[in-house]
Amino acid sequence: MVKLLIIEDDEAAAGSLKRGLAEAGYAVELAHDGERGLQQAQAGDHDLWVIDIMLPGRDGLSVLKALRDQGRRTPALILSALGKVDDRVEGLRVGGDDYVVKPYAFDELLARIEALLRRVRSFGSGPETMLELADLKMDLLSRSVTRGGQEIDLQPREFRLLEYLMRHAGQVVTRTMLLENVWEYFFDPQTNVVDVHISRLRQKIDKSFATPLLHTVRGRGYILRPEA
Amino acid sequence: MFGVWLSLVLLLCLLGGVAGFWWLQRRRQQQKEALLRRQLVSVTQSSRQTGDNIAHDLRTPLTRLRADVEDALRHDDSEMHRATLERVLDEIQNMQNIVNALLALSQAEAGVMRVRKKTVDLSGLLEELIELYIPSAEERQLTLQGRIAPNLNIEADRQLLARIFANLFDNELKYVPAGGTILLTALASGPHVEIRVEDDGPGIPVEMRDKIFERFARLDPSRTLSGGSGLGLSLVKAFAQLLQGEVRVVESSLGGAAFILTLPASAAEVSKPSP
Ligand SMILES: Nc1ncnc2c1ncn2[C@@H]1O[C@H](COP(=O)(O)OP(=O)(O)OP(=O)(O)O)[C@@H](O)[C@H]1O
Ligand SMILES: [Mg+2]
């Protein structure tokens, strides 16, 4: 079972987070302040840490920095207070791997945890040159895409979008994750810009084929997978 | 409350100005006083309206939330409960957006928002933003076109710049009726770059062209249409100022609104970002 440590002082928030993550199949351990969080992280063999920045006593950034200084490389997702624009940069600088602003949507956090765990699992397998999902193939060197042997013509951005989806195949990715990773914008526009790009991509990769690969997960985001 | 303090400070400054000029020239002073009095009135009015609007903008959704939840609790219907919770979540998201925007605004205006300036390929960024918005524009039967001079490089914060244009494009997509045209032009003009976002939509009446950049200012005060809260353009203005630029709105030759953003063109022109 995948083990998570959540360092979060708001016990009510930590409690519902724990319940949600347990329902998603994770073993969850809680710590309510920085000092104890640090000890639990050092003592445990967690697969991922979720660390709130604003903690009583020792703050989250200093906890993470201490852990990184000890050479611990467990992936860390940082939770920051609303509106602290600089926390993202600061958090990534001390060794955070991803970052979510409070108040966050549970699904956003879950999707990012899954993406981080996935990234760790595929780490060390060397640079890939080919991505495949069912009969969809992406050649990263020649930058070409085929489905069922048939060439699919993609714009450069559509290629990046599909590449990101293929690297996270089988896993929900949110609109915000796509904006950050495919377009490199760290804010959410009002207009549903991502949705329309997704539906254009879907036209190209799914329209003339029997089994759709790119699915919308209502209220959460998108998932690329062979079954509905 | 922010607005009230701001208006107090402004009041003091204006009064100080009056006192200084008093013994200088009686005639000029009389004219000035009249002008200042008008400004005082408009400053206090607008800040009072701002305060009222914050309260209004948060109280309206709170009232709705409360009524909705109470109604659901009176019934023993799980389907209804579910629908209520979904509406509650939407409403929370709206309030969260308002609070986020207000926080960003006060941070930007107080100069505590850190600006990460680097050389930005403005031409490239604008092309990218057009590419990002074109499908959404087309979905609403709008034509979005760019006439962007090549190689415009500026010292700026890419995220702030993108947020400025995203806000302007979000507005275009909301306020320009189907069939309309949106044009983005960017060119170097002396020590500045000038970027225009204009359209053939309904435009902004002359008397509203300054006002529209104030918090919560909307042409349709009922807030029923499209449901915006009137904070987008105040963010645009605050971010433009953080980048040592400015923004204004005039009438477009296309017939609608033209938002004009001017930014310093080169590194030499740019003062150090605030700490
Ligand atoms: N291109 C435009 N054409 C006509 N009217 C516009 C245009 N852009 C903005 N407006 C008017 O200016 C008002 C203020 O715009 P602003 O972006 O500040 O707020 P909003 O769009 O109403 O809400 P928010 O951006 O906070 O969601 C709008 O409500 C609208 O009436
Ligand atoms: Mg707006």
PDB file of C-alpha atoms in Angstrom, chain B residues 84-245:
ATOM      1  CA  THR B  84     -27.774  21.722  -3.125  1.00  0.00           C
ATOM      2  CA  LEU B  85     -24.249  20.712  -2.225  1.00  0.00           C
ATOM      3  CA  GLU B  86     -23.202  21.132  -5.842  1.00  0.00           C
ATOM      4  CA  ARG B  87     -24.634  24.650  -5.925  1.00  0.00           C
ATOM      5  CA  VAL B  88     -22.969  25.419  -2.606  1.00  0.00           C
ATOM      6  CA  LEU B  89     -19.639  24.318  -4.021  1.00  0.00           C
ATOM      7  CA  ASP B  90     -20.100  26.545  -7.092  1.00  0.00           C
ATOM      8  CA  GLU B  91     -20.941  29.456  -4.865  1.00  0.00           C
ATOM      9  CA  ILE B  92     -17.887  28.813  -2.705  1.00  0.00           C
ATOM     10  CA  GLN B  93     -15.774  28.803  -5.852  1.00  0.00           C
ATOM     11  CA  ASN B  94     -17.221  32.198  -6.833  1.00  0.00           C
ATOM     12  CA  MET B  95     -16.468  33.661  -3.440  1.00  0.00           C
ATOM     13  CA  GLN B  96     -13.017  32.137  -3.529  1.00  0.00           C
ATOM     14  CA  ASN B  97     -12.389  33.850  -6.872  1.00  0.00           C
ATOM     15  CA  ILE B  98     -13.469  37.193  -5.444  1.00  0.00           C
ATOM     16  CA  VAL B  99     -11.276  36.794  -2.383  1.00  0.00           C
ATOM     17  CA  ASN B 100      -8.326  35.681  -4.534  1.00  0.00           C
ATOM     18  CA  ALA B 101      -8.716  38.673  -6.814  1.00  0.00           C
ATOM     19  CA  LEU B 102      -9.051  41.098  -3.890  1.00  0.00           C
ATOM     20  CA  LEU B 103      -5.942  39.663  -2.267  1.00  0.00           C
ATOM     21  CA  ALA B 104      -3.948  39.878  -5.478  1.00  0.00           C
ATOM     22  CA  LEU B 105      -5.174  43.448  -5.913  1.00  0.00           C
ATOM     23  CA  SER B 106      -4.209  44.649  -2.483  1.00  0.00           C
ATOM     24  CA  GLN B 107      -0.829  42.919  -2.748  1.00  0.00           C
ATOM     25  CA  ALA B 108      -0.207  44.458  -6.144  1.00  0.00           C
ATOM     26  CA  GLU B 109      -1.324  47.911  -5.046  1.00  0.00           C
ATOM     27  CA  ALA B 110       0.694  47.791  -1.833  1.00  0.00           C
ATOM     28  CA  GLY B 111       3.735  46.759  -3.877  1.00  0.00           C
ATOM     29  CA  VAL B 112       4.321  43.562  -1.896  1.00  0.00           C
ATOM     30  CA  MET B 113       3.696  41.258  -4.830  1.00  0.00           C
ATOM     31  CA  ARG B 114       7.098  40.075  -5.991  1.00  0.00           C
ATOM     32  CA  VAL B 115       7.666  40.799  -9.652  1.00  0.00           C
ATOM     33  CA  ARG B 116      10.073  38.453 -11.407  1.00  0.00           C
ATOM     34  CA  LYS B 117      11.367  40.457 -14.296  1.00  0.00           C
ATOM     35  CA  LYS B 118      13.232  38.781 -17.077  1.00  0.00           C
ATOM     36  CA  THR B 119      13.569  39.448 -20.749  1.00  0.00           C
ATOM     37  CA  VAL B 120      10.297  38.285 -22.239  1.00  0.00           C
ATOM     38  CA  ASP B 121       9.726  37.661 -25.917  1.00  0.00           C
ATOM     39  CA  LEU B 122       6.514  39.662 -25.963  1.00  0.00           C
ATOM     40  CA  SER B 123       5.758  38.877 -29.601  1.00  0.00           C
ATOM     41  CA  GLY B 124       6.017  35.170 -28.877  1.00  0.00           C
ATOM     42  CA  LEU B 125       3.953  35.416 -25.718  1.00  0.00           C
ATOM     43  CA  LEU B 126       1.157  37.281 -27.497  1.00  0.00           C
ATOM     44  CA  GLU B 127       1.122  34.737 -30.342  1.00  0.00           C
ATOM     45  CA  GLU B 128       0.885  31.980 -27.747  1.00  0.00           C
ATOM     46  CA  LEU B 129      -1.989  33.669 -25.959  1.00  0.00           C
ATOM     47  CA  ILE B 130      -3.855  34.110 -29.217  1.00  0.00           C
ATOM     48  CA  GLU B 131      -3.304  30.448 -29.958  1.00  0.00           C
ATOM     49  CA  LEU B 132      -4.613  29.612 -26.480  1.00  0.00           C
ATOM     50  CA  TYR B 133      -7.781  31.665 -26.922  1.00  0.00           C
ATOM     51  CA  ILE B 134      -8.601  31.138 -30.602  1.00  0.00           C
ATOM     52  CA  PRO B 135     -10.552  27.898 -30.150  1.00  0.00           C
ATOM     53  CA  SER B 136     -12.666  29.448 -27.371  1.00  0.00           C
ATOM     54  CA  ALA B 137     -13.252  32.562 -29.468  1.00  0.00           C
ATOM     55  CA  GLU B 138     -14.301  30.482 -32.468  1.00  0.00           C
ATOM     56  CA  GLU B 139     -16.634  28.473 -30.295  1.00  0.00           C
ATOM     57  CA  ARG B 140     -18.427  31.749 -29.566  1.00  0.00           C
ATOM     58  CA  GLN B 141     -18.395  32.737 -33.268  1.00  0.00           C
ATOM     59  CA  LEU B 142     -15.811  35.428 -32.654  1.00  0.00           C
ATOM     60  CA  THR B 143     -12.835  36.190 -34.847  1.00  0.00           C
ATOM     61  CA  LEU B 144      -9.629  36.717 -32.918  1.00  0.00           C
ATOM     62  CA  GLN B 145      -6.756  38.189 -34.902  1.00  0.00           C
ATOM     63  CA  GLY B 146      -3.266  39.344 -34.059  1.00  0.00           C
ATOM     64  CA  ARG B 147      -1.072  41.930 -35.754  1.00  0.00           C
ATOM     65  CA  ILE B 148       2.057  41.597 -33.758  1.00  0.00           C
ATOM     66  CA  ALA B 149       5.355  43.211 -34.644  1.00  0.00           C
ATOM     67  CA  PRO B 150       8.183  40.650 -34.505  1.00  0.00           C
ATOM     68  CA  ASN B 151      10.988  40.667 -31.927  1.00  0.00           C
ATOM     69  CA  LEU B 152       9.358  42.798 -29.278  1.00  0.00           C
ATOM     70  CA  ASN B 153      11.408  42.070 -26.181  1.00  0.00           C
ATOM     71  CA  ILE B 154      10.628  43.627 -22.847  1.00  0.00           C
ATOM     72  CA  GLU B 155      11.750  43.308 -19.251  1.00  0.00           C
ATOM     73  CA  ALA B 156       8.712  41.972 -17.493  1.00  0.00           C
ATOM     74  CA  ASP B 157       7.156  39.146 -15.548  1.00  0.00           C
ATOM     75  CA  ARG B 158       5.751  36.607 -17.987  1.00  0.00           C
ATOM     76  CA  GLN B 159       3.017  35.398 -15.632  1.00  0.00           C
ATOM     77  CA  LEU B 160       1.811  38.919 -14.859  1.00  0.00           C
ATOM     78  CA  LEU B 161       1.795  39.821 -18.541  1.00  0.00           C
ATOM     79  CA  ALA B 162      -0.155  36.693 -19.380  1.00  0.00           C
ATOM     80  CA  ARG B 163      -2.672  37.419 -16.613  1.00  0.00           C
ATOM     81  CA  ILE B 164      -3.191  40.920 -18.002  1.00  0.00           C
ATOM     82  CA  PHE B 165      -4.040  39.623 -21.468  1.00  0.00           C
ATOM     83  CA  ALA B 166      -6.031  36.674 -20.180  1.00  0.00           C
ATOM     84  CA  ASN B 167      -8.257  39.115 -18.274  1.00  0.00           C
ATOM     85  CA  LEU B 168      -8.696  41.291 -21.345  1.00  0.00           C
ATOM     86  CA  PHE B 169      -9.462  38.285 -23.560  1.00  0.00           C
ATOM     87  CA  ASP B 170     -11.857  36.863 -20.972  1.00  0.00           C
ATOM     88  CA  ASN B 171     -13.753  40.144 -21.202  1.00  0.00           C
ATOM     89  CA  GLU B 172     -13.741  40.159 -24.993  1.00  0.00           C
ATOM     90  CA  LEU B 173     -15.222  36.685 -25.026  1.00  0.00           C
ATOM     91  CA  LYS B 174     -17.903  37.718 -22.539  1.00  0.00           C
ATOM     92  CA  TYR B 175     -18.896  41.129 -23.837  1.00  0.00           C
ATOM     93  CA  VAL B 176     -18.472  40.998 -27.597  1.00  0.00           C
ATOM     94  CA  PRO B 177     -21.574  39.462 -29.166  1.00  0.00           C
ATOM     95  CA  ALA B 178     -21.320  36.475 -31.528  1.00  0.00           C
ATOM     96  CA  GLY B 179     -20.135  37.394 -35.007  1.00  0.00           C
ATOM     97  CA  GLY B 180     -17.783  40.026 -33.618  1.00  0.00           C
ATOM     98  CA  THR B 181     -14.095  40.663 -34.164  1.00  0.00           C
ATOM     99  CA  ILE B 182     -11.291  41.004 -31.637  1.00  0.00           C
ATOM    100  CA  LEU B 183      -7.995  42.442 -32.725  1.00  0.00           C
ATOM    101  CA  LEU B 184      -4.709  42.373 -30.872  1.00  0.00           C
ATOM    102  CA  THR B 185      -2.022  44.768 -32.099  1.00  0.00           C
ATOM    103  CA  ALA B 186       1.448  45.162 -30.684  1.00  0.00           C
ATOM    104  CA  LEU B 187       4.156  47.535 -31.819  1.00  0.00           C
ATOM    105  CA  ALA B 188       7.170  49.421 -30.558  1.00  0.00           C
ATOM    106  CA  SER B 189       6.580  53.123 -30.097  1.00  0.00           C
ATOM    107  CA  GLY B 190       9.669  55.019 -28.992  1.00  0.00           C
ATOM    108  CA  PRO B 191      10.709  53.922 -25.511  1.00  0.00           C
ATOM    109  CA  HIS B 192       7.494  51.934 -25.124  1.00  0.00           C
ATOM    110  CA  VAL B 193       5.659  49.038 -26.558  1.00  0.00           C
ATOM    111  CA  GLU B 194       1.997  49.559 -27.159  1.00  0.00           C
ATOM    112  CA  ILE B 195      -0.428  46.676 -27.135  1.00  0.00           C
ATOM    113  CA  ARG B 196      -4.060  47.172 -28.061  1.00  0.00           C
ATOM    114  CA  VAL B 197      -6.898  44.758 -27.506  1.00  0.00           C
ATOM    115  CA  GLU B 198      -9.918  46.056 -29.358  1.00  0.00           C
ATOM    116  CA  ASP B 199     -13.253  44.910 -30.676  1.00  0.00           C
ATOM    117  CA  ASP B 200     -16.400  45.839 -32.555  1.00  0.00           C
ATOM    118  CA  GLY B 201     -18.650  45.157 -29.568  1.00  0.00           C
ATOM    119  CA  PRO B 202     -20.789  47.560 -27.524  1.00  0.00           C
ATOM    120  CA  GLY B 203     -17.801  49.583 -26.237  1.00  0.00           C
ATOM    121  CA  ILE B 204     -17.466  51.579 -23.032  1.00  0.00           C
ATOM    122  CA  PRO B 205     -19.376  54.915 -22.726  1.00  0.00           C
ATOM    123  CA  VAL B 206     -17.063  57.938 -22.330  1.00  0.00           C
ATOM    124  CA  GLU B 207     -18.129  58.696 -18.769  1.00  0.00           C
ATOM    125  CA  MET B 208     -17.287  55.146 -17.693  1.00  0.00           C
ATOM    126  CA  ARG B 209     -13.818  54.905 -19.227  1.00  0.00           C
ATOM    127  CA  ASP B 210     -11.907  55.692 -16.018  1.00  0.00           C
ATOM    128  CA  LYS B 211     -14.406  54.181 -13.710  1.00  0.00           C
ATOM    129  CA  ILE B 212     -14.354  50.780 -15.345  1.00  0.00           C
ATOM    130  CA  PHE B 213     -10.881  50.141 -13.862  1.00  0.00           C
ATOM    131  CA  GLU B 214     -12.142  50.541 -10.317  1.00  0.00           C
ATOM    132  CA  ARG B 215     -12.941  47.561  -8.129  1.00  0.00           C
ATOM    133  CA  PHE B 216     -16.393  46.112  -8.729  1.00  0.00           C
ATOM    134  CA  ALA B 217     -17.219  48.565 -11.511  1.00  0.00           C
ATOM    135  CA  ARG B 218     -19.437  47.002 -14.146  1.00  0.00           C
ATOM    136  CA  LEU B 219     -21.546  48.445 -16.927  1.00  0.00           C
ATOM    137  CA  ASP B 220     -24.326  46.097 -15.974  1.00  0.00           C
ATOM    138  CA  PRO B 221     -24.605  46.650 -12.224  1.00  0.00           C
ATOM    139  CA  SER B 222     -27.209  43.939 -11.796  1.00  0.00           C
ATOM    140  CA  ARG B 223     -24.432  41.302 -11.982  1.00  0.00           C
ATOM    141  CA  THR B 224     -26.896  38.943 -13.544  1.00  0.00           C
ATOM    142  CA  LEU B 225     -25.462  38.712 -17.046  1.00  0.00           C
ATOM    143  CA  SER B 226     -22.305  36.604 -17.322  1.00  0.00           C
ATOM    144  CA  GLY B 227     -21.844  36.883 -13.542  1.00  0.00           C
ATOM    145  CA  GLY B 228     -18.537  38.765 -13.432  1.00  0.00           C
ATOM    146  CA  SER B 229     -17.673  40.618 -10.271  1.00  0.00           C
ATOM    147  CA  GLY B 230     -15.966  43.646 -11.794  1.00  0.00           C
ATOM    148  CA  LEU B 231     -12.456  42.891 -10.582  1.00  0.00           C
ATOM    149  CA  GLY B 232     -10.756  41.839 -13.828  1.00  0.00           C
ATOM    150  CA  LEU B 233      -9.883  45.309 -15.073  1.00  0.00           C
ATOM    151  CA  SER B 234      -8.720  46.520 -11.663  1.00  0.00           C
ATOM    152  CA  LEU B 235      -6.272  43.613 -11.717  1.00  0.00           C
ATOM    153  CA  VAL B 236      -5.202  44.550 -15.237  1.00  0.00           C
ATOM    154  CA  LYS B 237      -4.497  48.075 -14.080  1.00  0.00           C
ATOM    155  CA  ALA B 238      -2.659  47.033 -10.914  1.00  0.00           C
ATOM    156  CA  PHE B 239      -0.501  44.518 -12.818  1.00  0.00           C
ATOM    157  CA  ALA B 240       0.265  47.052 -15.551  1.00  0.00           C
ATOM    158  CA  GLN B 241       1.470  49.458 -12.876  1.00  0.00           C
ATOM    159  CA  LEU B 242       3.629  46.768 -11.297  1.00  0.00           C
ATOM    160  CA  LEU B 243       5.324  46.504 -14.682  1.00  0.00           C
ATOM    161  CA  GLN B 244       5.792  50.294 -14.831  1.00  0.00           C
ATOM    162  CA  GLY B 245       3.146  50.469 -17.507  1.00  0.00           C
TER     163      GLY B 245
END
